[in-house]
CSV table of C-alpha atoms in Angstrom, one decimal:
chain,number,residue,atom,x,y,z
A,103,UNK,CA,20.9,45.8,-52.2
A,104,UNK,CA,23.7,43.4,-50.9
A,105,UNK,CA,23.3,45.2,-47.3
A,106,UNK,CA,20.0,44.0,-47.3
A,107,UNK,CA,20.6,40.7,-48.7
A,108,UNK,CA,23.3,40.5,-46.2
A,109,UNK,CA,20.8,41.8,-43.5
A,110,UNK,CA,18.4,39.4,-44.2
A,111,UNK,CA,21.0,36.0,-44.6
A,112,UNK,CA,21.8,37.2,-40.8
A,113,UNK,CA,18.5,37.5,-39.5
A,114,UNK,CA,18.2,33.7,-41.1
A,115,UNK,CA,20.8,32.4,-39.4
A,116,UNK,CA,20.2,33.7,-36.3
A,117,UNK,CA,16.5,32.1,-36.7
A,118,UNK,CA,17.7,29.1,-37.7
A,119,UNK,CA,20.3,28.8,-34.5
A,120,UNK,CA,17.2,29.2,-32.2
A,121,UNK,CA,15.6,26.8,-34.1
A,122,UNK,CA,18.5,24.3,-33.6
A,123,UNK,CA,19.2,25.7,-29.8
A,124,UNK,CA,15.1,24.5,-29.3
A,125,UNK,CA,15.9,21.6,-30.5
A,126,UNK,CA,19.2,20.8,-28.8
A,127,UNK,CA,17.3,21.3,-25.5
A,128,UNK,CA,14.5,19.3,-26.3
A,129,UNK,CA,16.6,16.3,-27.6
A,130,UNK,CA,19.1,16.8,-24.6
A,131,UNK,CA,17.3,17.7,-21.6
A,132,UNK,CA,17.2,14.4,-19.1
A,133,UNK,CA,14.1,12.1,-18.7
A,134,UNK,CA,12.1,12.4,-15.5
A,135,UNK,CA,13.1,9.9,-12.9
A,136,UNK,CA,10.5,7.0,-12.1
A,137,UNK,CA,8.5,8.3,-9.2
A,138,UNK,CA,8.6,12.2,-9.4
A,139,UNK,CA,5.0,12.2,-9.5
A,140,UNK,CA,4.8,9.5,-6.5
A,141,UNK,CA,3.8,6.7,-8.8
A,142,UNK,CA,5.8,3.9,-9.5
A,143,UNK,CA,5.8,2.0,-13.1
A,144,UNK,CA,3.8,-1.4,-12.6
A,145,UNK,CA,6.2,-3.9,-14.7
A,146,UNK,CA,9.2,-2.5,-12.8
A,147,UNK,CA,7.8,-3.4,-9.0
A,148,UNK,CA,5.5,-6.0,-9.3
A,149,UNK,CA,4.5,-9.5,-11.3
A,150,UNK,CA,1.5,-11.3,-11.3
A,151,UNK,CA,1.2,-14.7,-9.2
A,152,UNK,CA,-1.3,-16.2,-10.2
A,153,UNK,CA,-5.0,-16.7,-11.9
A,154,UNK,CA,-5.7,-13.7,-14.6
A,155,UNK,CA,-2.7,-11.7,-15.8
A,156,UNK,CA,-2.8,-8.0,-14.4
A,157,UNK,CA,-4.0,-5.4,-17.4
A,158,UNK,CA,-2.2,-2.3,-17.5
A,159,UNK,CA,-4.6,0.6,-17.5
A,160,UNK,CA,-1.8,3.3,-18.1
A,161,UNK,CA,2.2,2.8,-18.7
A,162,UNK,CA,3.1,3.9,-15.3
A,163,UNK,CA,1.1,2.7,-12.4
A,164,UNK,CA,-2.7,1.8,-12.7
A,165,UNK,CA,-3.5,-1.9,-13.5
A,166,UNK,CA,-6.3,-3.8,-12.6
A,167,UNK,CA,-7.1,-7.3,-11.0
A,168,UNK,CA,-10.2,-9.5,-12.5
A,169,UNK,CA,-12.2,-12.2,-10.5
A,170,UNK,CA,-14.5,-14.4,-12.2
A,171,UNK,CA,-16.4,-18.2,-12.0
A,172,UNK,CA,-13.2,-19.3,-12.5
A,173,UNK,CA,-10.2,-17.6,-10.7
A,174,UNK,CA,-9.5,-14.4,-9.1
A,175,UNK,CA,-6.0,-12.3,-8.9
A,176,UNK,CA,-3.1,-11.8,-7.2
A,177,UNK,CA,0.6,-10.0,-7.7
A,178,UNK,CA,4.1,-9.9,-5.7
A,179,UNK,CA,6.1,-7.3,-5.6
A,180,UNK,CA,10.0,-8.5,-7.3
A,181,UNK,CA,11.8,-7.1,-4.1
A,182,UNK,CA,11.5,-8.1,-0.2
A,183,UNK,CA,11.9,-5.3,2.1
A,184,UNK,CA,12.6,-5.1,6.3
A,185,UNK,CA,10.9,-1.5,7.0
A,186,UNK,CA,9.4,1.0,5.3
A,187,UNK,CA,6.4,3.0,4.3
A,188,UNK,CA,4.0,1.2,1.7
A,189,UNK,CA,0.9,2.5,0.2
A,190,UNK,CA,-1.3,1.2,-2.7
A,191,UNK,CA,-4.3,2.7,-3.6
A,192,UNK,CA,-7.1,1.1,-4.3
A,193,UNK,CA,-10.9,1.2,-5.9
A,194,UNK,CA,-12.5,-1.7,-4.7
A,195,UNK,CA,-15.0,-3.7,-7.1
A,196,UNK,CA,-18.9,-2.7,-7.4
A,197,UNK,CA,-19.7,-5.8,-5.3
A,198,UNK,CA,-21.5,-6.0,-1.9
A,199,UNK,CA,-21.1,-9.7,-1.7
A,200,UNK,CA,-18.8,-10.3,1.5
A,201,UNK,CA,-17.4,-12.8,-0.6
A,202,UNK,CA,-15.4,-11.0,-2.5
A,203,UNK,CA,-12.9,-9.7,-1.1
A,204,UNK,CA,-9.8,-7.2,-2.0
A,205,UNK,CA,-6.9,-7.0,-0.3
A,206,UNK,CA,-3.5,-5.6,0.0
A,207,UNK,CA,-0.6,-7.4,2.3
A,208,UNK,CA,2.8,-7.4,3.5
A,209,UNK,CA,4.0,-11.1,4.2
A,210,UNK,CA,6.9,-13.5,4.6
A,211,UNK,CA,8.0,-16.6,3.2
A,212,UNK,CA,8.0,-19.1,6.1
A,213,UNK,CA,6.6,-21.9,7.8
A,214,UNK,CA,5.7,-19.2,10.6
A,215,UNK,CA,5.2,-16.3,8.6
A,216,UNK,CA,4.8,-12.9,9.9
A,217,UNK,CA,2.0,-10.3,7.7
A,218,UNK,CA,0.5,-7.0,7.3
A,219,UNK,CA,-3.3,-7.2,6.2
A,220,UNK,CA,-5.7,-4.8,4.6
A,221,UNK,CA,-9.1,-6.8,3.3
A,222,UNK,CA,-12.5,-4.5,1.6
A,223,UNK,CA,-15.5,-6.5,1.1
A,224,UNK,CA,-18.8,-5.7,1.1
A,225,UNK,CA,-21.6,-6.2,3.7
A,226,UNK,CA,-25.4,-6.2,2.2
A,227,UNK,CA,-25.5,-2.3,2.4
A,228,UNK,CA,-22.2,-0.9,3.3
A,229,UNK,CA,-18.4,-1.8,3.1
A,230,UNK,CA,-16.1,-3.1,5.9
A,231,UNK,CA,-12.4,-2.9,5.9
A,232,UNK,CA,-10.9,-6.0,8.0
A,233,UNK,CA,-6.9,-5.7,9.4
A,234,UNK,CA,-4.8,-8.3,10.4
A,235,UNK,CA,-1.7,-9.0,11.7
A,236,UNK,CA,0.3,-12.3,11.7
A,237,UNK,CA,3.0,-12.8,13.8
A,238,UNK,CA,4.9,-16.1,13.9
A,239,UNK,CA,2.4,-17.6,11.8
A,240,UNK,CA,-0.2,-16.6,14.5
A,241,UNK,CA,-3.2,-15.0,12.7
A,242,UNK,CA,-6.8,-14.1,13.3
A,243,UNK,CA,-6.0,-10.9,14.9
A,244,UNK,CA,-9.1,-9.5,13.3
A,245,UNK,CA,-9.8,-5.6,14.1
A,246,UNK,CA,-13.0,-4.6,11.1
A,247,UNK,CA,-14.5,-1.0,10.6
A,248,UNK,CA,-17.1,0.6,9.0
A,249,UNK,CA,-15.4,2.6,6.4
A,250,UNK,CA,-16.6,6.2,5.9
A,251,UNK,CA,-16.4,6.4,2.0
A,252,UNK,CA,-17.9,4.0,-0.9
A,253,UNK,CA,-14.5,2.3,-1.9
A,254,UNK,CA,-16.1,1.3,-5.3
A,255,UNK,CA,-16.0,5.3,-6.1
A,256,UNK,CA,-13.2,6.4,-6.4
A,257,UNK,CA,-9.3,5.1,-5.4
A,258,UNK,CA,-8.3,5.8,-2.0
A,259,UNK,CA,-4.9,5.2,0.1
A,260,UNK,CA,-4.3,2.0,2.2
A,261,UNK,CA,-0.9,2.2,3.6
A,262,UNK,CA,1.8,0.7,6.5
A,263,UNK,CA,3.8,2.0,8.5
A,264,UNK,CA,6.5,-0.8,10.1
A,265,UNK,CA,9.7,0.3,11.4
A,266,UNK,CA,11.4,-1.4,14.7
A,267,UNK,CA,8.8,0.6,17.2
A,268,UNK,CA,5.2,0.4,15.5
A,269,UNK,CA,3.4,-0.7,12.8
A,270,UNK,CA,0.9,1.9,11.8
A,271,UNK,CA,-2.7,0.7,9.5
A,272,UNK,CA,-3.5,4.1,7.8
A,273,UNK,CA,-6.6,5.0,5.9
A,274,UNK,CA,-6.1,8.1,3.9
A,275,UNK,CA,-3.6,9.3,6.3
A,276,UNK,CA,-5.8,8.5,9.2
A,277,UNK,CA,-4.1,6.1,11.5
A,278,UNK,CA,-6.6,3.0,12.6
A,279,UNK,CA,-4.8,0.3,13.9
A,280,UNK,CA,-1.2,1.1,16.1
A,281,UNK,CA,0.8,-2.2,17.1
A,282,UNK,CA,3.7,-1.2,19.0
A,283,UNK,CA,6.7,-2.8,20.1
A,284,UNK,CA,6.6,-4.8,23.7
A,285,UNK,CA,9.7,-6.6,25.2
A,286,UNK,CA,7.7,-9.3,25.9
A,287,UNK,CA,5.9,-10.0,23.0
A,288,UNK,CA,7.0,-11.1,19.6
A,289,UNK,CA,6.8,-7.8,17.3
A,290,UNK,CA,7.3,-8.0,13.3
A,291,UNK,CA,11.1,-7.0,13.0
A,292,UNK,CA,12.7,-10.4,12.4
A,293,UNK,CA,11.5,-11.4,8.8
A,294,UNK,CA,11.4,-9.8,6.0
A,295,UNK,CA,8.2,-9.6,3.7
A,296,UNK,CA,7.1,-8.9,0.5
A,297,UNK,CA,4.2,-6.9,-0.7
A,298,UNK,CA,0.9,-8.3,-2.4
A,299,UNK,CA,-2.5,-7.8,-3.5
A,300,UNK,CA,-5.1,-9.8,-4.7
A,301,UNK,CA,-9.0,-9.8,-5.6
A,302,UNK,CA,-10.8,-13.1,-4.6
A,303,UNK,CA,-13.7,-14.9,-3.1
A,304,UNK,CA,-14.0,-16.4,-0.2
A,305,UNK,CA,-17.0,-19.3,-1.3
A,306,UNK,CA,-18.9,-19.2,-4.7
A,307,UNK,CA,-19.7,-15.8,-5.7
A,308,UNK,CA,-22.9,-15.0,-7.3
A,309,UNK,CA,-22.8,-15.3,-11.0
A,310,UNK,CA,-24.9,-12.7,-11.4
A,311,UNK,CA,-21.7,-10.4,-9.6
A,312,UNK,CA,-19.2,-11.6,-12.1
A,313,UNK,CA,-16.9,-10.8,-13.3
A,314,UNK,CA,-15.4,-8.6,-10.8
A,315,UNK,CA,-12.4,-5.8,-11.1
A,316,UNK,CA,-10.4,-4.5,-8.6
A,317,UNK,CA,-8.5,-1.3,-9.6
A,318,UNK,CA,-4.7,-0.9,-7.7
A,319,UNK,CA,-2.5,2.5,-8.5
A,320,UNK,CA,1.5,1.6,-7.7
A,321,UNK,CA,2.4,4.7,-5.5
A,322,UNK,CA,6.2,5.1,-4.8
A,323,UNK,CA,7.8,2.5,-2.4
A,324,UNK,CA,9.2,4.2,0.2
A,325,UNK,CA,11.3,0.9,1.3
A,326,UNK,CA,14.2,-0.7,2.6
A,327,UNK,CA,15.0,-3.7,-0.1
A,328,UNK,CA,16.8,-6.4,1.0
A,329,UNK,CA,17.5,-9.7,1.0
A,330,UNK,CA,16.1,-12.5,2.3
A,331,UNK,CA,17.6,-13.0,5.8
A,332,UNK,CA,19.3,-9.4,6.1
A,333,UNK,CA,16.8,-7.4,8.2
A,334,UNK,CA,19.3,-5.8,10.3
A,335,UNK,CA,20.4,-3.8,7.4
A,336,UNK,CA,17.1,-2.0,7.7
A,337,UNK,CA,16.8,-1.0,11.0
A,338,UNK,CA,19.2,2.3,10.7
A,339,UNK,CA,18.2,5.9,11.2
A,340,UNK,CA,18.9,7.1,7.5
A,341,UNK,CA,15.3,5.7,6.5
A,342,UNK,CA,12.9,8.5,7.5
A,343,UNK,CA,10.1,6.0,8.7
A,344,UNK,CA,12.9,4.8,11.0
A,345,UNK,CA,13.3,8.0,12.8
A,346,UNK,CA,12.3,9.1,16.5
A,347,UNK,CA,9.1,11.4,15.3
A,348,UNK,CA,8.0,7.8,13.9
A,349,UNK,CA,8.2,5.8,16.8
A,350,UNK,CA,4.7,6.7,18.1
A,351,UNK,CA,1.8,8.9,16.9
A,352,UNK,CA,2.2,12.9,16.8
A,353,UNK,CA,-0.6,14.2,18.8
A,354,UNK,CA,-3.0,15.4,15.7
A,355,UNK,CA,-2.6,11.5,14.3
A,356,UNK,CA,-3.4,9.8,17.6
A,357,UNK,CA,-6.3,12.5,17.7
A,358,UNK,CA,-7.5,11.3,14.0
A,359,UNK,CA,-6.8,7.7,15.3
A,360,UNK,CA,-8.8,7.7,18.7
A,361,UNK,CA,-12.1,9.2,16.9
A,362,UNK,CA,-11.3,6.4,14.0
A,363,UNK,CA,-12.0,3.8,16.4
A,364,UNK,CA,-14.4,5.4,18.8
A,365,UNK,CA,-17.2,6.0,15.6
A,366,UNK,CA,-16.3,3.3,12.9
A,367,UNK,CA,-14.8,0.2,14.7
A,368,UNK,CA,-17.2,-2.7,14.4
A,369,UNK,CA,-15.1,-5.3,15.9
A,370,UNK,CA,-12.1,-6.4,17.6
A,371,UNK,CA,-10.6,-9.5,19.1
A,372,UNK,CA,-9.3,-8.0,21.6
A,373,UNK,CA,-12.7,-7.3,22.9
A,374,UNK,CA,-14.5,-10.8,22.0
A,375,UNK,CA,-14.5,-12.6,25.3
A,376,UNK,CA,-16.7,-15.3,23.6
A,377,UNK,CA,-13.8,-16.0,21.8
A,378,UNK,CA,-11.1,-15.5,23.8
A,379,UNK,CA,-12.5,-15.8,27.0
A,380,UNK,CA,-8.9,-14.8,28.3
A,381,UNK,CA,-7.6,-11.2,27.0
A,382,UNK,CA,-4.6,-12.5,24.0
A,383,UNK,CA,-1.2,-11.7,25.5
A,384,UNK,CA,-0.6,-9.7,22.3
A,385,UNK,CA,-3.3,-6.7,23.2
A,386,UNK,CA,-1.3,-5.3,25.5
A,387,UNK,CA,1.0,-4.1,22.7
A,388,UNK,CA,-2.0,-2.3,20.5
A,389,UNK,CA,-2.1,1.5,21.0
């Protein structure tokens, strides 16, 4: 009878040292690290600027932008980087006014500011995607497209690529827009910038369209933070975007990029000679 008391008190304890071993683990095993699953936590990265305060869908990355008869949306990102990869992505509102208008942008804080601009609006029956680049606080270097996708739908990936060489508009991963690097003209790699995104309108918007919502997911900022006037620091080859494969299209990109432009292009400046009756100095340097 005591054996199989004994037996039994063993079998107990043994049980009951899983149990704690299960529990050990659970309590002692380390938390994932922000941006395993190529999100980055909202709160963490970026602040709202100014009109409505961003809601927070979910406690990691989705939040969303409001525009209404009053005020639209806008937020910063806390840190200001010199190079880097960075890619939002974004569902655009349910609005084919071409008033209102989505955007997300790299810029600097100067009195000749250099920027990075992605803009969705809508267009009677479709959606156009505008892209801009400022350089010296030179602007207006409008390239649009016919996007092949309903941006209201679903989110979808709006990203730059800016290192010392080229900066790179993707859609999706589809390259669009290619600015490279010229000797002779002025290129992006002398201030730094910070990143943005906002949801506005243009003139009065249609009551009847209000309000409007424009949906943002955080992904991971692949970035080189800085500070303000320290660039150089973020120039070096240990930053993958920085590196020679990156200086210029692989040959299935420029393939993606070529038909891009060739089927969904709808304008560029480069080609307005109504405009610019002279071809800008900066074309030269596209692509």
């Amino acid at each position: 009878m005591r054996n199989k008391q004994r037996k039994r008190d063993m079998k107990m304890r043994g049980s009951d040292q899983k149990n704690i071993l299960i529990v050990m683990m659970v309590v002692i095993s380390p938390p994932l690290a922000r941006g395993e699953d190529g999100f980055v936590t909202w709160g963490d990265n970026y602040y709202t600027t100014w009109g409505h305060p961003a809601l927070v869908i979910s406690e990691t990355s989705e939040f969303q932008l409001t525009l209404d008869h009053k005020s639209g949306s806008g937020f910063e990102s806390y840190k200001i980087y010199g190079s880097g990869s960075f890619n939002i992505r974004i569902k655009a509102p349910q609005s084919k006014s071409t008033k209102v208008t989505t955007s997300f942008y790299l810029r600097s804080k100067s009195s000749r500011n250099d920027g990075l601009c992605f803009q969705i609006f809508g267009n009677k029956t479709a959606y156009l995607l505008n892209t801009n680049i400022f350089v010296y606080g030179e602007g207006d270097k409008y390239q649009r497209f016919r996007l092949w996708f309903d941006p209201t739908k679903d989110y979808h990936s709006y990203r730059f690529l800016w290192n010392p060489y080229q900066v790179v508009f993707y859609v999706d991963d589809t390259a669009i827009r290619v600015y490279k690097k010229n000797p002779d003209i002025y290129y992006p790699s002398v201030q730094t910038m910070f990143m943005h995104g906002s949801v506005e309108n243009g003139t009065m918007v249609d009551p009847m369209e209000m309000s409007c919502t424009a949906k943002f997911q955080a992904s991971k900022i692949d970035g080189c933070a800085t500070e303000f006037m320290s660039i150089d620091k973020c120039f070096g080859l240990e930053y993958w975007w920085n590196r020679k494969e990156n200086w210029e299209l692989s040959s299935k990109e420029r393939k993606l990029y070529m038909n891009a432009r060739k089927v969904y292009l709808d304008y560029d400046y480069c080609l307005d000679r109504k405009r610019y009756p002279k071809v800008p100095q900066e074309c030269r340097s596209y692509g």
